[in-house]
Amino acid sequence: MSDSIQSGKKISTLSPAAHTPAPQSDKLKDGQLLDRQLLSRHARNVSLYIVTYAAQGLRVKGYLAVPEGQGPLPAVIYCRGGIRGVGMVRIRRVISMARRGHVVFAPFYRGNEGGEGREDFAGEDRYDVYHALLMLRKLPEVAPERIALIGFSRGAIMALLTARDCEDVGPVVVWGGVSDLHDTYEERVDLRRMLKRVVGHPLKQADEYIRRSPSRWADRIDTPVLIVHGTADPMVLISHAHKLADALQRADKDYTQLFYEGLEHRFPREMDEKALDEVFQWIQEKRKEM
């Protein structure tokens, strides 16, 4: 953990970041854009790139979707759920977001798709999102305004950590989001082995679970939050949404709830598109207020 976070200060997202490709021998700068390759498989009116950038000295990769013939545009970072091969970023979802008039960056997190390092479920890999902010702010396609965050499932932890620790970000959307990792350990028996290996045991490494539980530090989130959840979600129970909302309410924070009756963790395509419309409308409204 960096000194700036230990002292309770937020990380500035306005630090300069180099854009020229860096030789392997150079010391990498956080947020440095190292490579940007246009994919031949991209949708009409949206250019899709594989981007490589630097985070904590590692080369990390992600998708960058840019609407064509426009700009500069507001930007969104999409924080995926799952871990490693489970819950990888879906191209369709990234492009669908970009079609709503936003530059969208979706980090794969370290160690995935040829990236260096090893992700650790909102541990050190949270810097992959922090430093993506630095990279995005230097892109000519990105407008000089706050970058919103959308966190899906465990990506909600990543998004809220970023809102807590970094300056000039938000608003934040948590979609089917984990708000208490202790609860996830109890509810998801199928994840216990992974959680014990990656995070530790919830009794022996209690601090690590608290650090990954946004409902425990909601008072430190100073940007508007939209909580999106399906009421029949079997993977991240609706109780996570209620717990986060209660914590934000107690801390007198700006939050909105958007529940979808009978829907599970991943929405059917038609409902997913409808929810995205409502999500981006909320983001635009909150940006104006901020």
mmCIF file of C-alpha atoms in Angstrom:
data_model
loop_
_atom_site.group_PDB
_atom_site.id
_atom_site.type_symbol
_atom_site.label_atom_id
_atom_site.label_comp_id
_atom_site.label_asym_id
_atom_site.label_seq_id
_atom_site.Cartn_x
_atom_site.Cartn_y
_atom_site.Cartn_z
ATOM 1 C CA MET A 1 0.000 0.000 0.000
ATOM 2 C CA SER A 2 1.381 3.391 -0.941
ATOM 3 C CA ASP A 3 2.149 6.081 1.612
ATOM 4 C CA SER A 4 -0.513 8.319 0.070
ATOM 5 C CA ILE A 5 -3.205 5.804 0.929
ATOM 6 C CA GLN A 6 -1.811 4.934 4.341
ATOM 7 C CA SER A 7 -1.942 8.605 5.289
ATOM 8 C CA GLY A 8 -5.570 8.866 4.210
ATOM 9 C CA LYS A 9 -4.790 11.089 1.221
ATOM 10 C CA LYS A 10 -6.230 10.456 -2.218
ATOM 11 C CA ILE A 11 -4.112 9.656 -5.247
ATOM 12 C CA SER A 12 -4.134 12.396 -7.840
ATOM 13 C CA THR A 13 -5.344 11.186 -11.224
ATOM 14 C CA LEU A 14 -3.931 14.229 -12.962
ATOM 15 C CA SER A 15 -0.266 13.208 -12.877
ATOM 16 C CA PRO A 16 1.522 13.279 -16.248
ATOM 17 C CA ALA A 17 1.828 9.971 -18.083
ATOM 18 C CA ALA A 18 4.055 9.261 -21.089
ATOM 19 C CA HIS A 19 2.521 8.005 -24.310
ATOM 20 C CA THR A 20 5.394 6.731 -26.402
ATOM 21 C CA PRO A 21 6.022 2.971 -26.334
ATOM 22 C CA ALA A 22 8.640 2.165 -23.696
ATOM 23 C CA PRO A 23 11.553 -0.212 -24.299
ATOM 24 C CA GLN A 24 11.602 -3.253 -22.024
ATOM 25 C CA SER A 25 14.675 -1.909 -20.253
ATOM 26 C CA ASP A 26 13.067 1.397 -19.263
ATOM 27 C CA LYS A 27 11.537 1.863 -15.859
ATOM 28 C CA LEU A 28 7.794 1.928 -16.409
ATOM 29 C CA LYS A 29 5.804 4.879 -15.140
ATOM 30 C CA ASP A 30 2.414 4.273 -13.560
ATOM 31 C CA GLY A 31 -0.290 4.974 -16.105
ATOM 32 C CA GLN A 32 2.140 4.961 -19.030
ATOM 33 C CA LEU A 33 0.571 3.905 -22.323
ATOM 34 C CA LEU A 34 2.870 1.227 -23.717
ATOM 35 C CA ASP A 35 0.990 -0.149 -26.695
ATOM 36 C CA ARG A 36 -2.322 0.306 -28.497
ATOM 37 C CA GLN A 37 -3.380 -2.124 -31.219
ATOM 38 C CA LEU A 38 -6.549 -1.830 -33.288
ATOM 39 C CA LEU A 39 -8.452 -5.106 -33.499
ATOM 40 C CA SER A 40 -9.815 -6.192 -36.846
ATOM 41 C CA ARG A 41 -12.906 -7.518 -35.083
ATOM 42 C CA HIS A 42 -14.717 -4.383 -34.061
ATOM 43 C CA ALA A 43 -18.243 -3.094 -34.393
ATOM 44 C CA ARG A 44 -19.526 -0.490 -36.781
ATOM 45 C CA ASN A 45 -18.833 3.074 -35.609
ATOM 46 C CA VAL A 46 -16.734 1.888 -32.643
ATOM 47 C CA SER A 47 -12.983 1.252 -32.786
ATOM 48 C CA LEU A 48 -11.804 -1.461 -30.429
ATOM 49 C CA TYR A 49 -8.200 -1.631 -29.255
ATOM 50 C CA ILE A 50 -6.077 -3.845 -27.056
ATOM 51 C CA VAL A 51 -4.138 -1.497 -24.807
ATOM 52 C CA THR A 52 -1.058 -2.232 -22.720
ATOM 53 C CA TYR A 53 -0.213 0.169 -19.894
ATOM 54 C CA ALA A 54 1.920 0.254 -16.765
ATOM 55 C CA ALA A 55 0.707 -0.370 -13.202
ATOM 56 C CA GLN A 56 3.177 -0.865 -10.352
ATOM 57 C CA GLY A 57 5.901 -1.692 -12.864
ATOM 58 C CA LEU A 58 3.769 -4.352 -14.561
ATOM 59 C CA ARG A 59 2.473 -4.444 -18.116
ATOM 60 C CA VAL A 60 -1.307 -4.747 -17.836
ATOM 61 C CA LYS A 61 -3.800 -5.094 -20.679
ATOM 62 C CA GLY A 62 -7.398 -4.154 -21.403
ATOM 63 C CA TYR A 63 -9.951 -3.254 -24.048
ATOM 64 C CA LEU A 64 -10.369 0.353 -25.157
ATOM 65 C CA ALA A 65 -13.541 1.181 -27.126
ATOM 66 C CA VAL A 66 -13.742 4.558 -28.861
ATOM 67 C CA PRO A 67 -16.787 5.823 -30.793
ATOM 68 C CA GLU A 68 -15.634 6.858 -34.260
ATOM 69 C CA GLY A 69 -15.854 10.376 -35.641
ATOM 70 C CA GLN A 70 -16.525 12.007 -32.284
ATOM 71 C CA GLY A 71 -14.640 13.451 -29.402
ATOM 72 C CA PRO A 72 -13.302 14.270 -27.064
ATOM 73 C CA LEU A 73 -15.876 12.288 -25.105
ATOM 74 C CA PRO A 74 -16.531 11.445 -21.440
ATOM 75 C CA ALA A 75 -14.935 8.217 -20.292
ATOM 76 C CA VAL A 76 -15.969 5.208 -18.256
ATOM 77 C CA ILE A 77 -13.842 2.477 -16.709
ATOM 78 C CA TYR A 78 -15.614 -0.872 -16.609
ATOM 79 C CA CYS A 79 -14.354 -3.085 -13.774
ATOM 80 C CA ARG A 80 -15.054 -6.716 -14.587
ATOM 81 C CA GLY A 81 -16.054 -9.354 -12.081
ATOM 82 C CA GLY A 82 -14.699 -12.829 -11.445
ATOM 83 C CA ILE A 83 -11.041 -13.738 -11.341
ATOM 84 C CA ARG A 84 -8.645 -14.860 -14.074
ATOM 85 C CA GLY A 85 -10.517 -16.870 -16.726
ATOM 86 C CA VAL A 86 -13.876 -16.538 -14.954
ATOM 87 C CA GLY A 87 -15.806 -13.369 -15.733
ATOM 88 C CA MET A 88 -13.499 -12.014 -18.425
ATOM 89 C CA VAL A 89 -14.469 -8.807 -20.201
ATOM 90 C CA ARG A 90 -17.030 -9.345 -22.938
ATOM 91 C CA ILE A 91 -16.446 -7.367 -26.133
ATOM 92 C CA ARG A 92 -20.164 -6.939 -26.750
ATOM 93 C CA ARG A 93 -20.668 -5.248 -23.391
ATOM 94 C CA VAL A 94 -17.770 -2.836 -23.852
ATOM 95 C CA ILE A 95 -18.947 -1.842 -27.330
ATOM 96 C CA SER A 96 -22.525 -1.456 -26.123
ATOM 97 C CA MET A 97 -21.335 1.048 -23.506
ATOM 98 C CA ALA A 98 -19.241 2.931 -26.062
ATOM 99 C CA ARG A 99 -22.273 3.318 -28.321
ATOM 100 C CA ARG A 100 -23.782 5.435 -25.572
ATOM 101 C CA GLY A 101 -21.293 8.188 -26.362
ATOM 102 C CA HIS A 102 -18.428 7.228 -24.052
ATOM 103 C CA VAL A 103 -14.837 6.146 -24.379
ATOM 104 C CA VAL A 104 -14.790 2.865 -22.441
ATOM 105 C CA PHE A 105 -11.755 1.180 -20.927
ATOM 106 C CA ALA A 106 -12.037 -2.296 -19.425
ATOM 107 C CA PRO A 107 -8.861 -3.566 -17.723
ATOM 108 C CA PHE A 108 -8.308 -7.311 -17.775
ATOM 109 C CA TYR A 109 -6.335 -6.944 -14.498
ATOM 110 C CA ARG A 110 -2.756 -8.093 -14.109
ATOM 111 C CA GLY A 111 -1.780 -11.578 -15.205
ATOM 112 C CA ASN A 112 -4.610 -11.951 -17.726
ATOM 113 C CA GLU A 113 -4.514 -12.110 -21.525
ATOM 114 C CA GLY A 114 -0.722 -11.817 -21.620
ATOM 115 C CA GLY A 115 -0.414 -9.183 -18.900
ATOM 116 C CA GLU A 116 2.257 -9.432 -16.208
ATOM 117 C CA GLY A 117 1.738 -10.213 -12.534
ATOM 118 C CA ARG A 118 -1.069 -12.062 -10.771
ATOM 119 C CA GLU A 119 -4.435 -10.637 -9.796
ATOM 120 C CA ASP A 120 -5.536 -10.946 -6.188
ATOM 121 C CA PHE A 121 -9.245 -10.100 -6.001
ATOM 122 C CA ALA A 122 -9.132 -6.375 -5.193
ATOM 123 C CA GLY A 123 -5.771 -6.512 -3.455
ATOM 124 C CA GLU A 124 -2.741 -5.040 -5.219
ATOM 125 C CA ASP A 125 -4.582 -5.373 -8.525
ATOM 126 C CA ARG A 126 -6.714 -2.384 -7.493
ATOM 127 C CA TYR A 127 -3.806 -0.305 -8.811
ATOM 128 C CA ASP A 128 -4.635 -1.601 -12.275
ATOM 129 C CA VAL A 129 -7.721 0.618 -12.094
ATOM 130 C CA TYR A 130 -6.024 3.515 -10.276
ATOM 131 C CA HIS A 131 -3.338 3.730 -12.955
ATOM 132 C CA ALA A 132 -5.800 3.224 -15.800
ATOM 133 C CA LEU A 133 -7.185 6.608 -14.757
ATOM 134 C CA LEU A 134 -3.797 8.198 -15.398
ATOM 135 C CA MET A 135 -3.592 6.566 -18.806
ATOM 136 C CA LEU A 136 -7.115 7.534 -19.858
ATOM 137 C CA ARG A 137 -6.756 11.184 -18.900
ATOM 138 C CA LYS A 138 -3.949 11.591 -21.427
ATOM 139 C CA LEU A 139 -5.825 10.100 -24.372
ATOM 140 C CA PRO A 140 -6.837 12.763 -26.937
ATOM 141 C CA GLU A 141 -10.261 11.122 -27.322
ATOM 142 C CA VAL A 142 -11.100 11.630 -23.623
ATOM 143 C CA ALA A 143 -12.766 14.842 -22.445
ATOM 144 C CA PRO A 144 -11.226 16.666 -19.439
ATOM 145 C CA GLU A 145 -13.920 15.738 -16.950
ATOM 146 C CA ARG A 146 -14.506 13.176 -14.241
ATOM 147 C CA ILE A 147 -14.173 9.555 -15.302
ATOM 148 C CA ALA A 148 -17.093 7.388 -14.220
ATOM 149 C CA LEU A 149 -16.726 3.816 -12.997
ATOM 150 C CA ILE A 150 -18.963 0.803 -13.475
ATOM 151 C CA GLY A 151 -18.119 -2.212 -11.339
ATOM 152 C CA PHE A 152 -19.775 -5.560 -11.948
ATOM 153 C CA SER A 153 -19.845 -8.253 -9.248
ATOM 154 C CA ARG A 154 -16.414 -8.200 -7.522
ATOM 155 C CA GLY A 155 -15.577 -5.310 -9.862
ATOM 156 C CA ALA A 156 -17.794 -3.229 -7.593
ATOM 157 C CA ILE A 157 -15.075 -3.499 -4.950
ATOM 158 C CA MET A 158 -12.486 -2.267 -7.466
ATOM 159 C CA ALA A 159 -14.685 0.651 -8.524
ATOM 160 C CA LEU A 160 -15.467 1.776 -4.977
ATOM 161 C CA LEU A 161 -11.834 1.437 -3.867
ATOM 162 C CA THR A 162 -10.919 3.719 -6.773
ATOM 163 C CA ALA A 163 -13.592 6.237 -5.809
ATOM 164 C CA ARG A 164 -12.332 6.134 -2.227
ATOM 165 C CA ASP A 165 -8.626 6.464 -2.976
ATOM 166 C CA CYS A 166 -8.354 8.574 -6.152
ATOM 167 C CA GLU A 167 -9.189 12.201 -6.880
ATOM 168 C CA ASP A 168 -11.630 13.558 -9.447
ATOM 169 C CA VAL A 169 -13.441 10.319 -10.269
ATOM 170 C CA GLY A 170 -17.040 9.257 -10.321
ATOM 171 C CA PRO A 171 -19.924 8.855 -10.323
ATOM 172 C CA VAL A 172 -19.814 5.116 -9.601
ATOM 173 C CA VAL A 173 -22.190 2.325 -10.582
ATOM 174 C CA VAL A 174 -22.086 -0.986 -8.702
ATOM 175 C CA TRP A 175 -23.939 -3.694 -10.614
ATOM 176 C CA GLY A 176 -24.644 -6.981 -8.891
ATOM 177 C CA GLY A 177 -21.843 -5.848 -6.621
ATOM 178 C CA VAL A 178 -20.148 -7.477 -3.650
ATOM 179 C CA SER A 179 -20.322 -5.167 -0.646
ATOM 180 C CA ASP A 180 -19.098 -7.495 2.116
ATOM 181 C CA LEU A 181 -16.525 -10.176 1.324
ATOM 182 C CA HIS A 182 -17.184 -11.920 4.639
ATOM 183 C CA ASP A 183 -20.748 -12.495 3.440
ATOM 184 C CA THR A 184 -19.478 -13.787 0.094
ATOM 185 C CA TYR A 185 -17.287 -16.317 1.900
ATOM 186 C CA GLU A 186 -20.284 -17.574 3.881
ATOM 187 C CA GLU A 187 -22.721 -17.563 0.959
ATOM 188 C CA ARG A 188 -20.534 -18.924 -1.826
ATOM 189 C CA VAL A 189 -19.193 -22.258 -0.667
ATOM 190 C CA ASP A 190 -17.864 -22.810 -4.183
ATOM 191 C CA LEU A 191 -15.557 -19.786 -3.815
ATOM 192 C CA ARG A 192 -14.093 -20.586 -0.412
ATOM 193 C CA ARG A 193 -11.030 -22.432 -1.679
ATOM 194 C CA MET A 194 -10.170 -19.561 -4.034
ATOM 195 C CA LEU A 195 -10.778 -16.917 -1.374
ATOM 196 C CA LYS A 196 -8.601 -18.712 1.173
ATOM 197 C CA ARG A 197 -5.826 -19.063 -1.398
ATOM 198 C CA VAL A 198 -5.973 -15.514 -2.770
ATOM 199 C CA VAL A 199 -7.209 -13.413 0.169
ATOM 200 C CA GLY A 200 -6.730 -15.671 3.190
ATOM 201 C CA HIS A 201 -9.026 -17.072 5.850
ATOM 202 C CA PRO A 202 -11.676 -14.572 7.034
ATOM 203 C CA LEU A 203 -10.718 -15.139 10.670
ATOM 204 C CA LYS A 204 -6.939 -15.104 10.272
ATOM 205 C CA GLN A 205 -6.848 -12.377 7.604
ATOM 206 C CA ALA A 206 -9.881 -10.398 8.788
ATOM 207 C CA ASP A 207 -8.325 -7.049 7.807
ATOM 208 C CA GLU A 208 -7.982 -8.171 4.195
ATOM 209 C CA TYR A 209 -11.684 -9.036 4.083
ATOM 210 C CA ILE A 210 -12.646 -5.707 5.614
ATOM 211 C CA ARG A 211 -10.457 -3.872 3.103
ATOM 212 C CA ARG A 212 -12.414 -5.611 0.328
ATOM 213 C CA SER A 213 -15.822 -4.838 1.847
ATOM 214 C CA PRO A 214 -17.137 -1.427 0.725
ATOM 215 C CA SER A 215 -20.007 -1.480 3.214
ATOM 216 C CA ARG A 216 -17.372 -1.290 5.988
ATOM 217 C CA TRP A 217 -15.927 2.019 4.740
ATOM 218 C CA ALA A 218 -18.835 3.632 2.887
ATOM 219 C CA ASP A 219 -18.289 6.827 4.889
ATOM 220 C CA ARG A 220 -15.108 7.402 2.838
ATOM 221 C CA ILE A 221 -16.868 7.371 -0.537
ATOM 222 C CA ASP A 222 -17.465 10.956 -1.653
ATOM 223 C CA THR A 223 -18.992 10.467 -5.090
ATOM 224 C CA PRO A 224 -22.577 9.537 -6.043
ATOM 225 C CA VAL A 225 -23.246 5.792 -6.165
ATOM 226 C CA LEU A 226 -25.858 3.916 -8.184
ATOM 227 C CA ILE A 227 -26.671 0.430 -6.879
ATOM 228 C CA VAL A 228 -28.007 -1.879 -9.621
ATOM 229 C CA HIS A 229 -29.097 -5.384 -8.677
ATOM 230 C CA GLY A 230 -31.368 -8.197 -9.769
ATOM 231 C CA THR A 231 -33.611 -9.280 -6.909
ATOM 232 C CA ALA A 232 -33.152 -12.983 -7.769
ATOM 233 C CA ASP A 233 -29.373 -12.888 -8.052
ATOM 234 C CA PRO A 234 -28.056 -16.228 -6.702
ATOM 235 C CA MET A 235 -24.350 -15.348 -7.076
ATOM 236 C CA VAL A 236 -24.268 -12.017 -5.231
ATOM 237 C CA LEU A 237 -27.367 -11.885 -3.068
ATOM 238 C CA ILE A 238 -29.570 -8.779 -3.008
ATOM 239 C CA SER A 239 -28.559 -8.418 0.655
ATOM 240 C CA HIS A 240 -25.226 -7.006 -0.580
ATOM 241 C CA ALA A 241 -27.090 -4.146 -2.242
ATOM 242 C CA HIS A 242 -29.142 -3.482 0.875
ATOM 243 C CA LYS A 243 -26.066 -3.559 3.099
ATOM 244 C CA LEU A 244 -24.218 -1.037 0.929
ATOM 245 C CA ALA A 245 -27.286 1.202 0.726
ATOM 246 C CA ASP A 246 -27.715 1.111 4.506
ATOM 247 C CA ALA A 247 -24.053 2.025 5.026
ATOM 248 C CA LEU A 248 -24.260 4.919 2.552
ATOM 249 C CA GLN A 249 -27.491 6.078 4.193
ATOM 250 C CA ARG A 250 -25.917 6.107 7.656
ATOM 251 C CA ALA A 251 -22.990 8.119 6.273
ATOM 252 C CA ASP A 252 -25.383 10.582 4.583
ATOM 253 C CA LYS A 253 -23.968 9.867 1.125
ATOM 254 C CA ASP A 254 -25.548 10.425 -2.292
ATOM 255 C CA TYR A 255 -26.824 7.087 -3.586
ATOM 256 C CA THR A 256 -29.608 5.695 -5.776
ATOM 257 C CA GLN A 257 -31.001 2.168 -5.961
ATOM 258 C CA LEU A 258 -32.181 0.488 -9.153
ATOM 259 C CA PHE A 259 -33.523 -3.022 -8.567
ATOM 260 C CA TYR A 260 -34.787 -5.373 -11.286
ATOM 261 C CA GLU A 261 -37.461 -7.730 -10.052
ATOM 262 C CA GLY A 262 -36.814 -11.414 -10.759
ATOM 263 C CA LEU A 263 -33.524 -10.904 -12.617
ATOM 264 C CA GLU A 264 -30.371 -12.822 -11.741
ATOM 265 C CA HIS A 265 -26.652 -11.974 -11.860
ATOM 266 C CA ARG A 266 -26.444 -11.508 -15.625
ATOM 267 C CA PHE A 267 -29.489 -9.934 -17.204
ATOM 268 C CA PRO A 268 -31.050 -11.187 -20.457
ATOM 269 C CA ARG A 269 -29.776 -9.110 -23.376
ATOM 270 C CA GLU A 270 -32.893 -6.975 -23.827
ATOM 271 C CA MET A 271 -33.065 -6.119 -20.130
ATOM 272 C CA ASP A 272 -29.306 -5.580 -20.020
ATOM 273 C CA GLU A 273 -29.602 -2.937 -22.742
ATOM 274 C CA LYS A 274 -32.526 -1.295 -20.968
ATOM 275 C CA ALA A 275 -30.566 -1.208 -17.711
ATOM 276 C CA LEU A 276 -27.547 0.284 -19.508
ATOM 277 C CA ASP A 277 -29.778 3.074 -20.837
ATOM 278 C CA GLU A 278 -30.868 3.897 -17.291
ATOM 279 C CA VAL A 279 -27.312 3.610 -15.962
ATOM 280 C CA PHE A 280 -25.862 6.032 -18.500
ATOM 281 C CA GLN A 281 -28.736 8.461 -18.063
ATOM 282 C CA TRP A 282 -27.967 8.509 -14.325
ATOM 283 C CA ILE A 283 -24.238 8.983 -14.999
ATOM 284 C CA GLN A 284 -24.935 11.970 -17.243
ATOM 285 C CA GLU A 285 -27.287 13.554 -14.703
ATOM 286 C CA LYS A 286 -24.816 13.127 -11.852
ATOM 287 C CA ARG A 287 -21.928 14.474 -13.940
ATOM 288 C CA LYS A 288 -23.918 17.676 -14.451
ATOM 289 C CA GLU A 289 -24.581 17.939 -10.715
ATOM 290 C CA MET A 290 -20.912 17.357 -9.884
#
